[in-house]
Coordinates of C-alpha atoms in Angstrom, one line a residue:
M564 CA 0.0 0.0 0.0
P565 CA 1.5 3.4 -0.9
R566 CA 2.5 5.5 2.1
H567 CA 0.6 8.7 2.5
R568 CA 2.9 11.7 2.3
F569 CA 1.9 14.2 4.9
T570 CA 1.6 17.8 3.7
Q571 CA 1.9 21.2 5.4
A572 CA -1.9 21.3 5.5
D573 CA -2.0 18.0 7.5
V574 CA 0.4 19.5 10.0
A575 CA -1.6 22.7 10.3
A576 CA -4.8 20.7 10.8
M577 CA -3.3 18.6 13.5
A578 CA -1.8 21.6 15.4
G579 CA -4.9 23.7 14.9
V580 CA -3.1 26.5 13.2
S581 CA -2.9 28.0 9.7
Q582 CA -0.4 26.8 7.1
S583 CA 1.4 30.2 7.2
T584 CA 2.1 29.6 10.9
V585 CA 3.6 26.2 10.1
S586 CA 5.7 27.9 7.5
F587 CA 6.9 30.5 10.0
V588 CA 7.9 27.8 12.5
L589 CA 9.7 25.9 9.8
N590 CA 11.6 29.0 8.7
G591 CA 12.4 30.0 12.2
S592 CA 11.2 33.6 11.6
A593 CA 8.0 35.5 11.2
P594 CA 7.1 38.9 9.5
A595 CA 7.2 42.1 11.6
G596 CA 4.1 42.3 13.8
V597 CA 3.5 38.5 13.9
R598 CA 4.2 36.7 17.1
I599 CA 4.1 33.0 17.6
S600 CA 3.8 31.9 21.2
D601 CA 5.9 29.1 22.7
E602 CA 2.8 27.0 23.2
T603 CA 1.8 27.3 19.5
R604 CA 5.3 26.6 18.4
S605 CA 5.4 23.5 20.5
R606 CA 2.1 22.2 19.0
V607 CA 3.4 22.7 15.5
L608 CA 6.7 20.9 16.3
E609 CA 4.9 18.0 17.9
A610 CA 2.6 17.7 14.8
I611 CA 5.7 17.7 12.6
R612 CA 7.2 14.9 14.8
I613 CA 4.1 12.8 14.7
T614 CA 3.5 13.1 11.0
G615 CA 7.2 12.9 10.0
Y616 CA 6.6 15.8 7.7
S617 CA 9.6 17.2 5.9
A618 CA 9.4 20.4 3.9
N619 CA 10.0 20.4 0.2
P620 CA 13.4 22.2 0.0
L621 CA 12.9 23.5 -3.5
A622 CA 9.6 25.1 -2.5
Q623 CA 11.2 26.7 0.6
R624 CA 14.0 28.1 -1.5
L625 CA 11.6 29.4 -4.2
A626 CA 9.6 31.1 -1.4
G627 CA 12.8 33.0 -0.5
G628 CA 13.5 34.1 -4.0
R629 CA 16.4 31.8 -4.7
N630 CA 16.8 28.1 -5.4
Q631 CA 20.2 28.0 -3.7
I632 CA 21.3 26.0 -6.7
L633 CA 24.3 27.2 -8.8
G634 CA 25.0 25.5 -12.2
V635 CA 28.2 24.3 -13.9
F636 CA 28.3 24.1 -17.7
T637 CA 31.3 22.8 -19.6
Y638 CA 31.8 23.2 -23.3
E639 CA 33.8 20.0 -23.6
T640 CA 33.2 16.5 -22.0
T641 CA 33.4 16.9 -18.2
F642 CA 34.3 13.5 -16.9
P643 CA 37.8 12.1 -17.7
R644 CA 38.4 9.3 -20.2
G645 CA 41.6 7.4 -20.4
G646 CA 43.2 9.5 -17.7
H647 CA 42.5 12.8 -19.4
D648 CA 41.2 15.0 -16.7
F649 CA 41.1 18.8 -17.4
Y650 CA 38.2 19.8 -15.2
G651 CA 38.8 17.7 -12.1
A652 CA 40.7 20.3 -10.1
F653 CA 38.4 23.1 -11.0
L654 CA 35.4 21.1 -9.9
N655 CA 37.1 20.1 -6.6
G656 CA 37.4 23.8 -5.9
V657 CA 33.8 24.5 -6.9
E658 CA 32.6 21.7 -4.6
H659 CA 34.5 22.9 -1.6
A660 CA 33.3 26.4 -2.0
A661 CA 29.7 25.1 -2.4
E662 CA 30.0 23.3 0.9
R663 CA 31.1 26.5 2.7
L664 CA 28.4 28.6 1.1
G665 CA 25.6 26.0 1.7
V666 CA 24.5 25.8 -1.9
D667 CA 23.9 22.9 -4.2
I668 CA 25.7 22.4 -7.5
L669 CA 23.9 21.3 -10.7
L670 CA 26.0 20.0 -13.6
F671 CA 24.4 20.6 -17.0
T672 CA 25.2 17.8 -19.3
S673 CA 22.3 17.5 -21.7
A674 CA 22.9 20.5 -24.0
R675 CA 23.0 19.8 -27.7
V676 CA 26.4 18.8 -29.1
I677 CA 27.3 20.6 -32.4
D678 CA 30.6 19.8 -34.2
G679 CA 31.8 18.0 -31.1
K680 CA 31.1 20.9 -28.8
R681 CA 28.2 21.5 -26.4
R682 CA 25.9 24.4 -27.1
L683 CA 23.4 26.3 -24.9
S684 CA 21.3 27.4 -27.9
R685 CA 17.7 26.3 -28.2
D686 CA 16.5 24.4 -25.1
G687 CA 19.7 24.9 -23.2
W688 CA 18.6 28.4 -22.2
Q689 CA 15.5 27.1 -20.4
R690 CA 17.6 24.5 -18.4
L691 CA 19.8 27.3 -17.1
G692 CA 16.7 28.8 -15.4
I693 CA 16.7 26.0 -12.9
A694 CA 19.8 27.5 -11.3
D695 CA 20.3 31.0 -9.8
G696 CA 23.4 31.4 -11.9
C697 CA 26.0 29.3 -13.7
L698 CA 29.7 28.7 -13.9
L699 CA 31.1 28.2 -17.4
L700 CA 34.2 26.3 -18.3
G701 CA 35.8 25.4 -21.6
Q702 CA 38.5 26.1 -24.1
H703 CA 36.2 26.5 -27.1
E704 CA 33.2 28.6 -25.9
D705 CA 30.7 30.2 -28.2
Q706 CA 31.0 34.0 -28.0
G707 CA 27.5 34.5 -29.2
E708 CA 26.2 32.5 -26.3
L709 CA 28.2 34.5 -23.8
Q710 CA 26.9 37.8 -25.3
H711 CA 23.3 36.4 -25.0
L712 CA 23.8 35.7 -21.3
L713 CA 25.1 39.3 -20.8
D714 CA 22.2 40.7 -22.8
T715 CA 19.6 38.8 -20.7
N716 CA 21.4 39.6 -17.4
Y717 CA 21.7 36.0 -16.5
P718 CA 24.2 35.7 -13.6
F719 CA 27.3 33.7 -14.7
V720 CA 31.1 33.6 -14.2
F721 CA 33.6 32.1 -16.6
I722 CA 36.5 30.1 -15.2
G723 CA 39.3 31.4 -17.3
K724 CA 40.1 34.9 -18.5
R725 CA 37.7 36.1 -21.2
V726 CA 37.3 39.4 -22.9
S727 CA 34.1 41.1 -23.9
E728 CA 32.9 44.5 -25.2
G729 CA 32.9 46.9 -22.3
R730 CA 34.6 44.4 -19.9
L731 CA 31.2 43.2 -18.7
L732 CA 32.0 39.5 -18.7
P733 CA 33.0 38.3 -15.2
Y734 CA 35.8 35.8 -14.9
I735 CA 38.4 34.2 -12.7
G736 CA 41.6 33.7 -14.7
A737 CA 45.3 32.7 -14.3
D738 CA 48.2 35.0 -14.9
Y739 CA 49.7 33.1 -17.8
V740 CA 51.5 36.2 -19.2
A741 CA 53.5 36.9 -16.0
A742 CA 54.1 33.2 -15.3
T743 CA 55.5 32.5 -18.8
A744 CA 57.6 35.6 -18.8
R745 CA 59.0 34.6 -15.4
Q746 CA 60.1 31.2 -16.9
V747 CA 62.1 33.0 -19.5
D748 CA 63.7 35.2 -16.8
R749 CA 64.6 32.0 -14.8
L750 CA 66.3 30.5 -17.9
V751 CA 68.2 33.7 -18.8
A752 CA 69.4 34.0 -15.1
D753 CA 71.1 30.5 -15.7
D754 CA 72.7 31.6 -18.9
H755 CA 70.3 30.2 -21.4
R756 CA 70.0 32.3 -24.6
R757 CA 68.5 30.0 -27.1
I758 CA 65.0 29.4 -25.6
G759 CA 62.3 27.7 -27.7
Y760 CA 58.6 27.7 -27.4
A761 CA 56.9 24.4 -28.1
G762 CA 53.1 24.3 -28.4
L763 CA 50.1 25.3 -30.3
Q764 CA 49.6 28.9 -31.4
G765 CA 45.8 28.9 -31.3
S766 CA 43.4 31.7 -30.6
D767 CA 42.1 30.6 -27.2
Q768 CA 42.9 33.1 -24.4
S769 CA 45.3 30.9 -22.4
T770 CA 47.4 30.2 -25.5
L771 CA 47.4 33.9 -26.5
D772 CA 48.5 34.9 -22.9
R773 CA 51.3 32.3 -22.8
L774 CA 52.6 33.5 -26.2
A775 CA 52.4 37.1 -25.1
G776 CA 54.5 36.3 -22.0
Y777 CA 57.1 34.5 -24.1
R778 CA 57.3 37.3 -26.7
Q779 CA 57.5 40.1 -24.1
A780 CA 60.3 38.4 -22.0
M781 CA 62.4 37.4 -25.0
R782 CA 62.3 40.9 -26.4
T783 CA 63.1 42.4 -23.0
H784 CA 66.2 40.2 -22.9
G785 CA 67.0 40.9 -26.6
L786 CA 66.7 37.3 -27.7
P787 CA 65.2 35.9 -30.9
L788 CA 61.9 34.1 -30.8
Q789 CA 62.1 30.4 -31.7
F790 CA 59.0 28.4 -32.2
V791 CA 59.0 24.6 -32.4
D792 CA 56.3 22.6 -34.1
L793 CA 55.5 19.4 -32.1
H794 CA 53.1 17.7 -34.6
D795 CA 56.0 15.2 -35.2
V796 CA 58.2 15.0 -32.0
A797 CA 61.0 13.2 -33.8
T798 CA 61.3 16.0 -36.3
A799 CA 60.9 18.5 -33.5
A800 CA 63.8 16.9 -31.7
E801 CA 66.0 17.1 -34.8
E802 CA 65.1 20.7 -35.3
I803 CA 65.9 21.6 -31.6
A804 CA 69.4 19.9 -32.0
E805 CA 70.1 21.8 -35.3
R806 CA 69.1 25.1 -33.9
G807 CA 71.2 24.6 -30.7
I808 CA 68.2 25.3 -28.5
T809 CA 69.2 24.7 -24.8
A810 CA 65.8 25.3 -23.2
L811 CA 62.3 24.6 -24.1
L812 CA 59.0 26.1 -22.9
V813 CA 56.3 23.4 -23.4
T814 CA 52.6 24.0 -23.2
P815 CA 50.6 21.5 -21.0
E816 CA 48.6 19.9 -23.8
N817 CA 51.7 18.2 -25.0
S818 CA 53.4 15.1 -23.5
P819 CA 56.7 16.2 -22.0
E820 CA 57.7 12.5 -21.5
E821 CA 57.3 12.0 -25.3
I822 CA 59.3 15.1 -26.1
A823 CA 62.1 14.1 -23.6
A824 CA 62.2 10.6 -25.1
A825 CA 62.6 12.0 -28.7
L826 CA 65.4 14.3 -27.5
E827 CA 67.2 11.4 -25.9
A828 CA 66.8 9.4 -29.0
R829 CA 68.6 12.3 -30.8
G830 CA 71.4 12.2 -28.2
L831 CA 70.2 15.1 -26.1
N832 CA 69.5 14.6 -22.4
V833 CA 67.0 16.5 -20.2
P834 CA 68.0 18.7 -18.5
Q835 CA 71.8 18.4 -19.1
D836 CA 71.5 19.4 -22.8
V837 CA 68.0 20.8 -23.0
S838 CA 66.1 22.2 -20.0
M839 CA 62.3 21.8 -20.2
L840 CA 59.8 24.0 -18.4
I841 CA 56.1 23.2 -18.5
L842 CA 53.8 26.2 -18.8
G843 CA 51.1 24.9 -16.4
Q844 CA 52.2 21.3 -15.6
P845 CA 51.1 18.3 -17.6
L846 CA 47.4 17.7 -17.9
H847 CA 47.9 13.9 -18.1
P848 CA 50.9 13.1 -15.9
V849 CA 52.5 9.7 -16.3
K850 CA 52.9 7.7 -13.2
G851 CA 56.4 7.6 -12.0
S852 CA 57.5 10.3 -14.4
R853 CA 60.0 13.0 -13.4
R854 CA 59.1 16.2 -11.6
W855 CA 58.7 18.9 -14.2
S856 CA 59.9 22.4 -13.7
G857 CA 57.8 25.4 -14.8
F858 CA 54.7 26.8 -13.2
T859 CA 51.4 25.4 -11.9
V860 CA 47.9 26.7 -12.6
P861 CA 45.8 27.3 -9.4
R862 CA 42.8 25.4 -10.7
E863 CA 41.2 24.5 -7.4
E864 CA 41.5 28.1 -6.2
M865 CA 40.0 29.4 -9.5
G866 CA 37.0 27.1 -9.2
A867 CA 36.4 28.1 -5.5
R868 CA 36.8 31.8 -6.2
A869 CA 34.5 31.6 -9.3
L870 CA 31.7 30.1 -7.2
V871 CA 32.1 32.7 -4.5
L872 CA 32.0 35.5 -7.1
L873 CA 28.9 33.9 -8.8
S874 CA 27.2 33.7 -5.4
R875 CA 27.9 37.4 -4.8
I876 CA 26.6 38.3 -8.3
V877 CA 23.4 36.4 -7.6
D878 CA 23.0 38.1 -4.2
R879 CA 23.6 41.5 -5.9
E880 CA 20.9 40.8 -8.4
N881 CA 18.4 39.9 -5.6
A882 CA 19.4 43.0 -3.7
N883 CA 18.7 45.5 -6.5
G884 CA 22.3 46.2 -7.5
R885 CA 24.0 45.7 -4.1
A886 CA 25.9 42.6 -3.0
Q887 CA 24.7 40.8 0.1
N888 CA 27.4 42.4 2.3
G889 CA 26.3 45.9 1.2
Q890 CA 29.3 46.5 -1.0
P891 CA 29.0 46.9 -4.8
L892 CA 31.1 44.7 -7.0
D893 CA 33.8 46.6 -8.8
D894 CA 36.1 45.6 -11.7
A895 CA 38.6 44.0 -9.4
D896 CA 35.9 41.7 -8.1
L897 CA 34.5 40.8 -11.6
H898 CA 37.9 40.3 -13.3
Q899 CA 40.3 38.4 -11.0
I900 CA 43.6 37.1 -12.3
L901 CA 45.4 34.7 -9.9
P902 CA 49.2 34.2 -9.8
C903 CA 50.7 30.9 -11.1
P904 CA 53.3 29.6 -8.6
D905 CA 56.6 28.3 -10.0
A906 CA 57.3 24.5 -9.9
D907 CA 60.8 23.5 -9.0
G908 CA 61.3 20.1 -10.6
D909 CA 64.3 18.2 -12.0
S910 CA 64.0 19.2 -15.7
F911 CA 65.8 22.5 -15.4
A912 CA 69.6 23.0 -15.3
P913 CA 72.0 25.9 -16.0
A914 CA 73.3 26.2 -19.6
T915 CA 76.7 24.5 -20.1
A916 CA 79.7 26.7 -20.7
S917 CA 79.8 25.9 -24.4
D918 CA 76.1 27.0 -24.7
R919 CA 76.6 30.4 -23.1
I920 CA 76.6 32.4 -26.3
E921 CA 75.1 35.9 -26.5
T922 CA 72.8 36.1 -29.5
E923 CA 73.5 39.0 -31.8
G924 CA 71.5 40.6 -34.6
P925 CA 67.9 41.6 -34.9
I926 CA 65.2 39.8 -33.1
R927 CA 63.1 37.6 -35.4
D928 CA 60.4 35.0 -35.3
R929 CA 61.3 31.5 -36.3
S930 CA 58.6 29.0 -36.9

């Protein structure tokens, strides 16, 4: 026999009070001018105990103007396959922040996939309405969708630096420019002068920032830019040897183990002959591999800060333009760039005496 689910009306009838009184007792507060006596409160609580009534949490939240649910939407597959885990650290930070804030996280996974990428267009917009706001992650976002969210004033925060007209798009990013430039400085301080950059030269923001950091630092030190194509690592290793490159900045989507093996097959050892610094640490580390020098991306902190910022934006919207703590959100709040700490591994060594050659002539790009 199906069990009868007691309602708030059942509790009110048993206690001899109105449903609004039951609601006030459940919420622990009453409107100004409304007083609930201790005796009435006790009757309501006893009726709740006898019936085993539990409030519908979604209904309670809606009554307060918020669902207390914040969404997460990723433009690429969220869960790792074959050890490929790009989002894990971000989501760990999001989860920890959600626990502190007392909100639930809803992961949106049913959006349409177009050309291998998720899209919010069509029915995706309606699904977002379940949440008070949403975190967005991904390397291949749709600019039109981001602009639509801005136009409709839907609260969201992008995890990763993103630019928009009028700097309206809120984000939590990593300082790839300064971190990459700092790796060049570290190498130059140890007498490296032929420093290559190995990685994609795409149009996504993190790639653009890494490239900007490399270009700026190399020009500051008066050194020529040297780009290495890693589509064929064996060919790349041969090119590194021919150019006499003594240090290599490697972007994290590449396999540093594979590059090191190709260099060793060419008779070059890491780091004695070629130092390797990873611009963000490997996304898919190999068990038992060496500790790579370079810098790390504060992914967990980015996820946590993004959720805190999103919560503040939602509170601001509910408070007619003011954040919950009474302070308006300024540009420093909406556009946060976090430092990337250096990683001291064992893939970095000073240049040998024979390699300490000052480069002369005009700076030029080599690709």
